mmCIF file of C-alpha atoms and ligand atoms in Angstrom:
data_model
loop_
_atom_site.group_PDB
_atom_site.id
_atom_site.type_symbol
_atom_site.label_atom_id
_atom_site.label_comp_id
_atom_site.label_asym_id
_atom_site.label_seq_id
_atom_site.Cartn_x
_atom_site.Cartn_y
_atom_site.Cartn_z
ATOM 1 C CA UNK A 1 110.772 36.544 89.104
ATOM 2 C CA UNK A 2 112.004 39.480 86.612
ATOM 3 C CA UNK A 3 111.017 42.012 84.877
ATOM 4 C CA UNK A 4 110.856 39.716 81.533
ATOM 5 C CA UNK A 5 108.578 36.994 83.704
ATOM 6 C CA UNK A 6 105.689 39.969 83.099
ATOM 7 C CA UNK A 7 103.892 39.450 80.459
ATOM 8 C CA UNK A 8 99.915 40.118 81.066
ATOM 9 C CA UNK A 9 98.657 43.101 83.148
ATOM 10 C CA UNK A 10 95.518 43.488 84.803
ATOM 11 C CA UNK A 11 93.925 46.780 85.479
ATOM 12 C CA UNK A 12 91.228 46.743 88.155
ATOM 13 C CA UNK A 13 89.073 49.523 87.653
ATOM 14 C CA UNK A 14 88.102 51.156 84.134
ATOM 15 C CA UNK A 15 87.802 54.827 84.925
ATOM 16 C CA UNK A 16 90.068 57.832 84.312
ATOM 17 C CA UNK A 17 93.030 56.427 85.789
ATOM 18 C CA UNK A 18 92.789 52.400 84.585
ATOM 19 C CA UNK A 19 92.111 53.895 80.975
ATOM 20 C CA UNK A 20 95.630 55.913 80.844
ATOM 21 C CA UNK A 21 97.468 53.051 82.913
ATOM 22 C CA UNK A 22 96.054 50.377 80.297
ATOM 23 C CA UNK A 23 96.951 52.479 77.430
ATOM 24 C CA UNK A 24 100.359 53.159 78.112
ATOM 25 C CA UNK A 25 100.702 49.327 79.134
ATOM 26 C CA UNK A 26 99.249 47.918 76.060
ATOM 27 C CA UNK A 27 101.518 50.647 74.202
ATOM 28 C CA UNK A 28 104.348 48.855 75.940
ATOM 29 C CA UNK A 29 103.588 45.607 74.174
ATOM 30 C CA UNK A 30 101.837 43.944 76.817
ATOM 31 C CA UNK A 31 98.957 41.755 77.342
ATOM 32 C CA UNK A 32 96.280 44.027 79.136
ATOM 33 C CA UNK A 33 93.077 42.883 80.212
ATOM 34 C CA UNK A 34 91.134 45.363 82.132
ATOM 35 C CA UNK A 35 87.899 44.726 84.996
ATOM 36 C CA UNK A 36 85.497 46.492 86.416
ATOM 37 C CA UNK A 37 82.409 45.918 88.052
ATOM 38 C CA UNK A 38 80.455 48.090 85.770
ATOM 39 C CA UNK A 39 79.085 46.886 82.553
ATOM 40 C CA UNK A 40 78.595 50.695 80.614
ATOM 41 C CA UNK A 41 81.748 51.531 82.231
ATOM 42 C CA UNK A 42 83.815 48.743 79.821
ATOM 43 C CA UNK A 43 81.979 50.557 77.183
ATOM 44 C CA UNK A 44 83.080 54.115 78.165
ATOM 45 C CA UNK A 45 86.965 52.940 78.712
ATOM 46 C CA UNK A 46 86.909 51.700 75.479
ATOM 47 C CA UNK A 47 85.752 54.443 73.568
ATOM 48 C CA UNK A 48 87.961 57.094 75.420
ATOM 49 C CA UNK A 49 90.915 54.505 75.240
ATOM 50 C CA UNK A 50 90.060 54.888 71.460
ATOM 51 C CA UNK A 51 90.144 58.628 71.858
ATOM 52 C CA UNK A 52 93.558 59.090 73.475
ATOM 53 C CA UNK A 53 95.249 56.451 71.152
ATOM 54 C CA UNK A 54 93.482 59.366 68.782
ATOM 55 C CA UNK A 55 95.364 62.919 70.360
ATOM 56 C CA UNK A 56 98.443 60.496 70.890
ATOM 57 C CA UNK A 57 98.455 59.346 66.968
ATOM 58 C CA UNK A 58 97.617 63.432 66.161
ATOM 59 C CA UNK A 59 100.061 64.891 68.411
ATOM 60 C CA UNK A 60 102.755 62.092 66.299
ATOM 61 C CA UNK A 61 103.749 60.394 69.753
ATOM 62 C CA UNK A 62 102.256 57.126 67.774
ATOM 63 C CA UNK A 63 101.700 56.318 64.364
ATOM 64 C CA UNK A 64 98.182 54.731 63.361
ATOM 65 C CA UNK A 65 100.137 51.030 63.360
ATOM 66 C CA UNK A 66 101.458 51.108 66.899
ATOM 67 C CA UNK A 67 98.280 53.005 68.524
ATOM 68 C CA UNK A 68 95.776 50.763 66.303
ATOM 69 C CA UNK A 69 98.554 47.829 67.748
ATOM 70 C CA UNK A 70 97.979 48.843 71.276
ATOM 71 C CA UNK A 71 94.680 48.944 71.150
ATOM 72 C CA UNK A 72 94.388 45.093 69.926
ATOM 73 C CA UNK A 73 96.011 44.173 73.108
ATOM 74 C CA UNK A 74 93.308 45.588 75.545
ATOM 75 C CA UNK A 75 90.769 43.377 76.782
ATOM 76 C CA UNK A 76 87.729 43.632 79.145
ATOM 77 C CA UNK A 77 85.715 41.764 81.105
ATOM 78 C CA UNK A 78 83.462 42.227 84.027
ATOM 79 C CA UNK A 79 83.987 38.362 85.002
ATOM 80 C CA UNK A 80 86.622 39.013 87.984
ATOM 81 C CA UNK A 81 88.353 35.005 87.514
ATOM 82 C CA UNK A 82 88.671 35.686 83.624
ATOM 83 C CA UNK A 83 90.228 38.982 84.666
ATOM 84 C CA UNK A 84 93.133 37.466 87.138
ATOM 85 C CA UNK A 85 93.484 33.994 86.100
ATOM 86 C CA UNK A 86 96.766 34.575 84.120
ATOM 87 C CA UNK A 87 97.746 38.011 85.601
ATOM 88 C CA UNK A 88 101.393 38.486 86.224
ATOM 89 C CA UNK A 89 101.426 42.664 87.881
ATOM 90 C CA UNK A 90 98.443 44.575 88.530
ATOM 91 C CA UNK A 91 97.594 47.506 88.727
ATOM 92 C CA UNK A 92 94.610 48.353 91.069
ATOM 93 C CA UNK A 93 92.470 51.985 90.418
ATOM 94 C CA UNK A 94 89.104 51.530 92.433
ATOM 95 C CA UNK A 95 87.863 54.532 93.942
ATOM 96 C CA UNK A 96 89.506 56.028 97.296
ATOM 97 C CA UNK A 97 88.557 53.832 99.892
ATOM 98 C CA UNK A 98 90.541 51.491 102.121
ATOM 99 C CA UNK A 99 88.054 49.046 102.793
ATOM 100 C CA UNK A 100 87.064 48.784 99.445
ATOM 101 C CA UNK A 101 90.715 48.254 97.784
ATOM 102 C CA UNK A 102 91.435 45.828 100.616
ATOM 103 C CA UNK A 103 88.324 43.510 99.480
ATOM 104 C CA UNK A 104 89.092 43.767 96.045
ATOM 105 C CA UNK A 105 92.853 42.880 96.728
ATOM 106 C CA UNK A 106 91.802 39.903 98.965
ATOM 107 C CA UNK A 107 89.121 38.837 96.132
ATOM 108 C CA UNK A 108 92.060 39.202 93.509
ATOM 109 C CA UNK A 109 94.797 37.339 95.593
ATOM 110 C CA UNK A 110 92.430 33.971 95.463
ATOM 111 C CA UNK A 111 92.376 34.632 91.828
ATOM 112 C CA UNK A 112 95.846 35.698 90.529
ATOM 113 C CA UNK A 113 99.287 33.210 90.031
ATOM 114 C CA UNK A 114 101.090 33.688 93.717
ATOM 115 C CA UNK A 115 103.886 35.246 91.887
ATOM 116 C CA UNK A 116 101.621 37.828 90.373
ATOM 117 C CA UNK A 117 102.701 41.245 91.849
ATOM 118 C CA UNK A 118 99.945 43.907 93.005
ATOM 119 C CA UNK A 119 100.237 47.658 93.120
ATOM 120 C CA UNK A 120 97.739 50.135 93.990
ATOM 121 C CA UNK A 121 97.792 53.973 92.376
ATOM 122 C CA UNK A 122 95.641 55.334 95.414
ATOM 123 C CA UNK A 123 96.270 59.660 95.761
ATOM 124 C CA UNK A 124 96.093 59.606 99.091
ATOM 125 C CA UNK A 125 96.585 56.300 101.282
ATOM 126 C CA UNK A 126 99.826 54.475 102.089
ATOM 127 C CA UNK A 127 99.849 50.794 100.937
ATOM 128 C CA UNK A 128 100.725 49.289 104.295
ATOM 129 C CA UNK A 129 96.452 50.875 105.149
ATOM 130 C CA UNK A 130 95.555 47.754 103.295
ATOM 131 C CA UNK A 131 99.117 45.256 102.785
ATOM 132 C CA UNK A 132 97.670 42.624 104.958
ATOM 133 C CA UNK A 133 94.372 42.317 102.896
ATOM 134 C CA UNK A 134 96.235 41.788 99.643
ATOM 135 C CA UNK A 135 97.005 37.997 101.276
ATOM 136 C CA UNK A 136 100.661 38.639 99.648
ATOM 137 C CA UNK A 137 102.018 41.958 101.271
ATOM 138 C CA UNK A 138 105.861 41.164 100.546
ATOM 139 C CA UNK A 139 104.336 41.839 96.740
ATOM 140 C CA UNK A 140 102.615 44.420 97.231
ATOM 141 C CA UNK A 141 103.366 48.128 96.890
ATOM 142 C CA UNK A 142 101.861 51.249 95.558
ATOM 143 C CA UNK A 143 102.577 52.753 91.909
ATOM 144 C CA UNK A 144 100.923 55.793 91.702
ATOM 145 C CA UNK A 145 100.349 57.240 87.982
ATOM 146 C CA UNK A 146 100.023 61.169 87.023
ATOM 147 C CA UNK A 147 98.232 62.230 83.969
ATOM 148 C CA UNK A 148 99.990 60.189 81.725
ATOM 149 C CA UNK A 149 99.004 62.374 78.521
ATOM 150 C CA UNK A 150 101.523 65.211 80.104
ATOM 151 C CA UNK A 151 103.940 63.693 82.239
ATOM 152 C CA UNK A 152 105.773 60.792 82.696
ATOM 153 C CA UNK A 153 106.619 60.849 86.413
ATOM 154 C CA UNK A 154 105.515 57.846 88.389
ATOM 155 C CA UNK A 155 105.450 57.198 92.220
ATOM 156 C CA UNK A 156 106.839 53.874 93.927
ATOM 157 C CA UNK A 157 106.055 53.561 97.400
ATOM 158 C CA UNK A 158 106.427 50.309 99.328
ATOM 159 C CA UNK A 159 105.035 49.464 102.645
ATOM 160 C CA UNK A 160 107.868 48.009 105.285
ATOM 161 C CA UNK A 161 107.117 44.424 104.313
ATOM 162 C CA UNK A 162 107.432 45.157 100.974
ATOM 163 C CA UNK A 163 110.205 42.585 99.507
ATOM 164 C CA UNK A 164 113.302 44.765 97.518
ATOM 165 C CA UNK A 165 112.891 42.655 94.947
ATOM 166 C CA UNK A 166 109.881 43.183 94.237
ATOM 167 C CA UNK A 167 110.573 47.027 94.356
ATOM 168 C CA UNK A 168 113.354 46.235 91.758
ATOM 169 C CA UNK A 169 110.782 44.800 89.432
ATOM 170 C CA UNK A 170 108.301 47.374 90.349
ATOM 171 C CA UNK A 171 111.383 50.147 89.102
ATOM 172 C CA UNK A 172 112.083 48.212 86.064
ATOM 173 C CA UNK A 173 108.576 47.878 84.880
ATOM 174 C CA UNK A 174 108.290 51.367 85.333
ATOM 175 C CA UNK A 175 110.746 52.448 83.089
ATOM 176 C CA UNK A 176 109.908 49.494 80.691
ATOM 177 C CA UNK A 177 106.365 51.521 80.072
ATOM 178 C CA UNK A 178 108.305 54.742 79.522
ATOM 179 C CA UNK A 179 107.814 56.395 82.641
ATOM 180 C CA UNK A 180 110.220 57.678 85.371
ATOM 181 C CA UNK A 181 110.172 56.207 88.787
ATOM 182 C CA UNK A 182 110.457 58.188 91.721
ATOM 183 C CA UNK A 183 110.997 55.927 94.944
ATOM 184 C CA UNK A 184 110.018 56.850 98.624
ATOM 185 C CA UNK A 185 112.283 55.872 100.780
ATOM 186 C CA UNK A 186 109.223 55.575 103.661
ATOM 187 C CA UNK A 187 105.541 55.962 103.471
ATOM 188 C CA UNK A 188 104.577 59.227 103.003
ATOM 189 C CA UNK A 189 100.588 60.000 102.112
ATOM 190 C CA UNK A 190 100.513 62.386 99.163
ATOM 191 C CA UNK A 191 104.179 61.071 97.723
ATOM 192 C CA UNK A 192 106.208 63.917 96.708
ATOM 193 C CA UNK A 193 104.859 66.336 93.858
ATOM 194 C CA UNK A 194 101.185 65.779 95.149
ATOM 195 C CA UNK A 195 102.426 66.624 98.558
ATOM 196 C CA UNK A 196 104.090 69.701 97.511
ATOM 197 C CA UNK A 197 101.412 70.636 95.075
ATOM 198 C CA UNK A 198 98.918 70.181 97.799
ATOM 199 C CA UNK A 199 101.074 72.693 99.957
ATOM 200 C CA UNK A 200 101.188 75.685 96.950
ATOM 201 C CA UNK A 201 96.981 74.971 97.034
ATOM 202 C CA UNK A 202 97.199 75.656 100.614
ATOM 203 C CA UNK A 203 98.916 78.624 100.410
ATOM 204 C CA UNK A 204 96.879 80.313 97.447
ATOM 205 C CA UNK A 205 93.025 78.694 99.072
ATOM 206 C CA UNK A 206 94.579 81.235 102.036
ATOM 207 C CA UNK A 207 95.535 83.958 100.274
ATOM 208 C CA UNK A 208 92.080 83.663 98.670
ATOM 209 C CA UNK A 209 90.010 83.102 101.391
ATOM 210 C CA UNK A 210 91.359 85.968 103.435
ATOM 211 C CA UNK A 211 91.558 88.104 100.624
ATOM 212 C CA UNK A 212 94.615 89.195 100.621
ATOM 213 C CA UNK A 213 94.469 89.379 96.931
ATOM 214 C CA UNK A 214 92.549 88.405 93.603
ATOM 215 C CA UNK A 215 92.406 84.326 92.459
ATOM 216 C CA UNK A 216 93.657 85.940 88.987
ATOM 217 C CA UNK A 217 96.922 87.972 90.809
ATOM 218 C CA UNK A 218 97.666 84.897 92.667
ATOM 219 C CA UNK A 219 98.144 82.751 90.231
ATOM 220 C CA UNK A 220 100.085 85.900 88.003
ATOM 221 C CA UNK A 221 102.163 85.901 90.651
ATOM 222 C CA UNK A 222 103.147 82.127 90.833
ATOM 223 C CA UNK A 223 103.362 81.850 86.750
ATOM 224 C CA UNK A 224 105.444 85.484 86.511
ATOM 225 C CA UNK A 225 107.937 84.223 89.049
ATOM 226 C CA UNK A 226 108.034 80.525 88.437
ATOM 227 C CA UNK A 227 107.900 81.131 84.176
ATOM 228 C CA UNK A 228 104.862 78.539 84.129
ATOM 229 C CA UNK A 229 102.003 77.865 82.403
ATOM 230 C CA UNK A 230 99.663 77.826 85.372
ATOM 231 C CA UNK A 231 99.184 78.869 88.318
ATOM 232 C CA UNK A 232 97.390 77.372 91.589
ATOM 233 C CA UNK A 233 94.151 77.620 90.885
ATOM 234 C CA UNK A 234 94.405 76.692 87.310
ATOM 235 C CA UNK A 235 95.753 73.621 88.706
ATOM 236 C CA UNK A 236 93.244 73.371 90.964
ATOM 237 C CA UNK A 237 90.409 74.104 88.125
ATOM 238 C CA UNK A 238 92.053 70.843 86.598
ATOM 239 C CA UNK A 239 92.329 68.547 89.278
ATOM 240 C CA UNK A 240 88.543 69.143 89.880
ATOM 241 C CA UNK A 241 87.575 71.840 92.976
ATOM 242 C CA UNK A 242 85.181 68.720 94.596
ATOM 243 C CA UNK A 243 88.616 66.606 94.756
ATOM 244 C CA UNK A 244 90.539 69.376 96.485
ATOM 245 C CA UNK A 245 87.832 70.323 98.733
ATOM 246 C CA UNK A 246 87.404 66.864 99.887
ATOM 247 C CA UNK A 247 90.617 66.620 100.650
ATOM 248 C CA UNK A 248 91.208 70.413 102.414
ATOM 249 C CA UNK A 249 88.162 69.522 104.458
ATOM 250 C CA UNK A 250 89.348 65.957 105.202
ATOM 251 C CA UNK A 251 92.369 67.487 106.781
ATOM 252 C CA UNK A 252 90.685 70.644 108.010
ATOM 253 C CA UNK A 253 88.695 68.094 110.430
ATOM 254 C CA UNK A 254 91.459 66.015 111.313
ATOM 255 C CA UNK A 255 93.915 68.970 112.425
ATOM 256 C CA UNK A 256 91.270 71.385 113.541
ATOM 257 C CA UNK A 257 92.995 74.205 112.071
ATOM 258 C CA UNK A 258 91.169 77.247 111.976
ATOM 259 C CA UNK A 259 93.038 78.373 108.954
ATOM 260 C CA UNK A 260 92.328 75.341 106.957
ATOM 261 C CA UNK A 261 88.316 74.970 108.319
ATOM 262 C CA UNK A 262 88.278 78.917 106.675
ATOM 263 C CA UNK A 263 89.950 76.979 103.457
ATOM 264 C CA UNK A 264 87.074 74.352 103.254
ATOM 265 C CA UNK A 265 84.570 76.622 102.917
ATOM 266 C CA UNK A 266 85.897 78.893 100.829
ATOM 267 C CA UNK A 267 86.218 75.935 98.338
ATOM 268 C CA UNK A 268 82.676 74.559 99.003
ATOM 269 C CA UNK A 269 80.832 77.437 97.665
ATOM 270 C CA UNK A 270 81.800 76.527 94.479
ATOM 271 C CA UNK A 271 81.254 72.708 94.779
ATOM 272 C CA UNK A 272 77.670 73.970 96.292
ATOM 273 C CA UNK A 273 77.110 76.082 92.968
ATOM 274 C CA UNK A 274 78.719 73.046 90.683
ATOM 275 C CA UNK A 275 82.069 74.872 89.357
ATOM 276 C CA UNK A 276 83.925 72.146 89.459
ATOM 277 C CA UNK A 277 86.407 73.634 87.448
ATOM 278 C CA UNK A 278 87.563 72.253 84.076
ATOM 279 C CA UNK A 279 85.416 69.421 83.932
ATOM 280 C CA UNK A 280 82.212 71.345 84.069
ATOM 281 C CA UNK A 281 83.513 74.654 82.280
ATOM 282 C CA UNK A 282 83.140 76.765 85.026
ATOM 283 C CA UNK A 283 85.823 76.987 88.539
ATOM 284 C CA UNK A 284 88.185 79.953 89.193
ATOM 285 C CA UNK A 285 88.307 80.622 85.647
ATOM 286 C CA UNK A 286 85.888 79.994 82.629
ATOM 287 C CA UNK A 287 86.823 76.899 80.087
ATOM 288 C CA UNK A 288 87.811 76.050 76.944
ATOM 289 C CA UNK A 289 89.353 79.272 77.085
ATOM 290 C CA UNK A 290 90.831 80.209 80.502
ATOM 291 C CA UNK A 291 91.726 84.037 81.091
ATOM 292 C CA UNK A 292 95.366 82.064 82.716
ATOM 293 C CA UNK A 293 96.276 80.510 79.435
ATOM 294 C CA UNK A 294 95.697 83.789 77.288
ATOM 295 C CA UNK A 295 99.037 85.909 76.118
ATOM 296 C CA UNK A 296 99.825 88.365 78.146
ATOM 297 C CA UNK A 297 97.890 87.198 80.847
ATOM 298 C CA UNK A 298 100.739 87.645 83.523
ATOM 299 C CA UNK A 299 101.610 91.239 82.229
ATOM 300 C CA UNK A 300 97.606 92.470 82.427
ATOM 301 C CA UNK A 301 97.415 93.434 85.950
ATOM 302 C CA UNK A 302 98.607 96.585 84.657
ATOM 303 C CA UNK A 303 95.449 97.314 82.483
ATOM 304 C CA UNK A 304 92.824 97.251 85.808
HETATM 305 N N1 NAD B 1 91.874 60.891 88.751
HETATM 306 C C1 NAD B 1 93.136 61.198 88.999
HETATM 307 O O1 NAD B 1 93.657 62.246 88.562
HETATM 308 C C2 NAD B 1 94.001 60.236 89.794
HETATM 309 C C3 NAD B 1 95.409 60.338 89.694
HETATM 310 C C4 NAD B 1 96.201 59.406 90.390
HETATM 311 C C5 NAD B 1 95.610 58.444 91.197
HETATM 312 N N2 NAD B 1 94.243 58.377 91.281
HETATM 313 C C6 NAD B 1 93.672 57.300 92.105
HETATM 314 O O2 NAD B 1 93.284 56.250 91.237
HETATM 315 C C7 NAD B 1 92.143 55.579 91.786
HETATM 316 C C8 NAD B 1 91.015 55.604 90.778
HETATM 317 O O3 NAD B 1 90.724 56.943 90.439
HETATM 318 P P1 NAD B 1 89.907 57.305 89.114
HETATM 319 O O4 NAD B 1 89.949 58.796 89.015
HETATM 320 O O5 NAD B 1 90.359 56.467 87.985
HETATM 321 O O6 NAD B 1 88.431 56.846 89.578
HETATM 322 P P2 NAD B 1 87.130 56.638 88.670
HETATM 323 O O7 NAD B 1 85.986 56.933 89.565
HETATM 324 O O8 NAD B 1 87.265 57.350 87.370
HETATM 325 O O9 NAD B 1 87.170 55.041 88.348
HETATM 326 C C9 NAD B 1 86.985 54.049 89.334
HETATM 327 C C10 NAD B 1 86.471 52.792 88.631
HETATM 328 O O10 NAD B 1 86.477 51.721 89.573
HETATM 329 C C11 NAD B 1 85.339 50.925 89.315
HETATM 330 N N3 NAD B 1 85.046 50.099 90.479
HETATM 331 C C12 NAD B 1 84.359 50.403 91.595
HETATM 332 N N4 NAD B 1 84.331 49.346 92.428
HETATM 333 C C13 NAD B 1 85.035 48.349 91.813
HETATM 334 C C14 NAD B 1 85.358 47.011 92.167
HETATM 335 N N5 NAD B 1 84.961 46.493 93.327
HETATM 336 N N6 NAD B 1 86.081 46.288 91.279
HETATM 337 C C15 NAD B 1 86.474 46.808 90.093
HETATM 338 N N7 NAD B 1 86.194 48.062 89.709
HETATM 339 C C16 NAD B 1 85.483 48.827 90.565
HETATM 340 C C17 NAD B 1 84.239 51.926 88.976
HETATM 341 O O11 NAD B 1 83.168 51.298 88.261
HETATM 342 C C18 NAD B 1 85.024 52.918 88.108
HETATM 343 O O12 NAD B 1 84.984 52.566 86.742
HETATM 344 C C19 NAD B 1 91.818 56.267 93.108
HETATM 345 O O13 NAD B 1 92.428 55.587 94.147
HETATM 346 C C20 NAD B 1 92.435 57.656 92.918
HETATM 347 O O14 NAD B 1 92.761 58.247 94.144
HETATM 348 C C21 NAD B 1 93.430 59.240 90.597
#
């Protein structure tokens, strides 16, 4: 099989993440046909698949032709054999949960051509968690999408049984939908940016929750040193504060780290008061407007 064998790609799962990975597959000039289990959700991906192919024509990265183009290749269906019947790579984006991406890779592999090639984009499991249940592990790896509207770094991570060629194909269809592969050279939960990103969050929940100093002074001093536009909590108020706790608890449990347990709950007061961050206009700083993303934001310690 190559690269040029690909010609239809199924996305399992229509939320946040199967919306962007459709989108920038269809812009591609491929076939996409796109499942889930939920009826309204079809509905939803469509109309904020018709909303980025909007900021994407406004912004000039497409013109109305190759966005309106794009869109015409995206099709959905809730009927799972429909879906997989002429599938030649998938790309799986269920929610986080093992046992649930294994039975939808086992229910898939009875559908889909054998030479059909599945990937997962899971954050935080390795591939080989759930190889076996995909009934084809040598084609089977995990390609794990960013935000696709701001960057176009994209994670390949086989399991040990993975086949190289199938890595090959999995590196040239990455760059064949404009994105820029980085590959693991062994499993590694978290990748690389999300595990050092997940590291800086660490470091500033600590700062925070022993209050060594203010959320705002953190992140002034991350963005004054670093030149960025954000710092670590502002990332944090845009991942979604429920996502990150989840996961700093997860691991707070697992290593029984004092430190980290401290972390957790520092986090959970504001998933128990619903400042979620971004999403719900209210985290570590207030939104559409953050105090972060204002001028001079770095420089106003100095007027306390
Ligand atoms: N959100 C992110 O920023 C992000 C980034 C990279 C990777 N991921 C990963 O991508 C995956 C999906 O995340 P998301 O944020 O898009 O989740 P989401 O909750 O927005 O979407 C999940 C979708 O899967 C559907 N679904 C549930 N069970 C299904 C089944 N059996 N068959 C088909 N569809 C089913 C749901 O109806 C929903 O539409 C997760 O593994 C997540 O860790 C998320």
């Amino acid at each position: 099989m190559n690269l040029e064998d690909i010609k239809t790609v199924l996305i399992i799962g229509a939320g946040t993440m199967g919306q962007q990975i459709g989108f920038q597959c269809a812009v591609s000039g491929f076939d996409v046909i796109i499942y889930d289990v939920a009826d309204g959700m079809l509905e939803t991906a469509k109309n904020r698949m018709e909303k980025l192919a909007g900021t994407y024509i406004a912004s000039g990265r497409l013109t109305d032709e190759t966005a309106g183009a794009a869109l015409a290749k995206i099709s959905m269906t809730t009927d799972a054999r429909k879906a997989g019947k002429s599938a030649d790579f998938v790309s799986e984006s269920v929610p986080e949960d093992p046992m649930l991406k294994g039975r939808v890779f086992a229910q898939f592999n009875e559908i889909c051509p054998a030479h059909a090639i599945f990937t997962t984009n899971t954050s935080s499991l390795v591939p080989s968690m759930f190889a076996q249940a995909t009934g084809r592990p040598e084609r089977f790896a995990a390609f794990h999408f960013h935000d696709t509207r701001v960057t176009r770094i994209i994670d390949i991570m086989p399991h040990p049984g993975t086949s190289p060629e199938v890595v090959e194909i999995i590196e040239a269809f990455a760059c064949k939908i404009g994105q820029i592969p980085i590959l693991l050279k062994t499993e590694n939960a978290g990748y690389v940016f999300n595990a050092m990103i997940m590291e800086l969050c660490k470091s500033a929940q600590s700062l925070a929750a022993n209050d060594v100093a203010s959320i705002e002074d953190i992140d002034r001093a991350w963005m004054g040193v670093m030149h960025t536009l954000v710092g670590p909590f502002g990332i944090m108020d845009s991942i979604g504060i429920d996502t990150v706790w989840k996961v700093t608890d997860y691991w707070a449990k697992i290593v029984k780290n004092p430190q980290q347990t401290k972390n957790a709950a520092f986090m959970k007061a504001y998933v128990d008061r619903g400042d979620l961050g971004e999403k719900t206009g209210k985290g570590f700083y207030t939104y559409p407007d953050p105090a972060y993303a204002k001028p001079g934001f770095v420089a106003s310690s100095g007027d306390r």
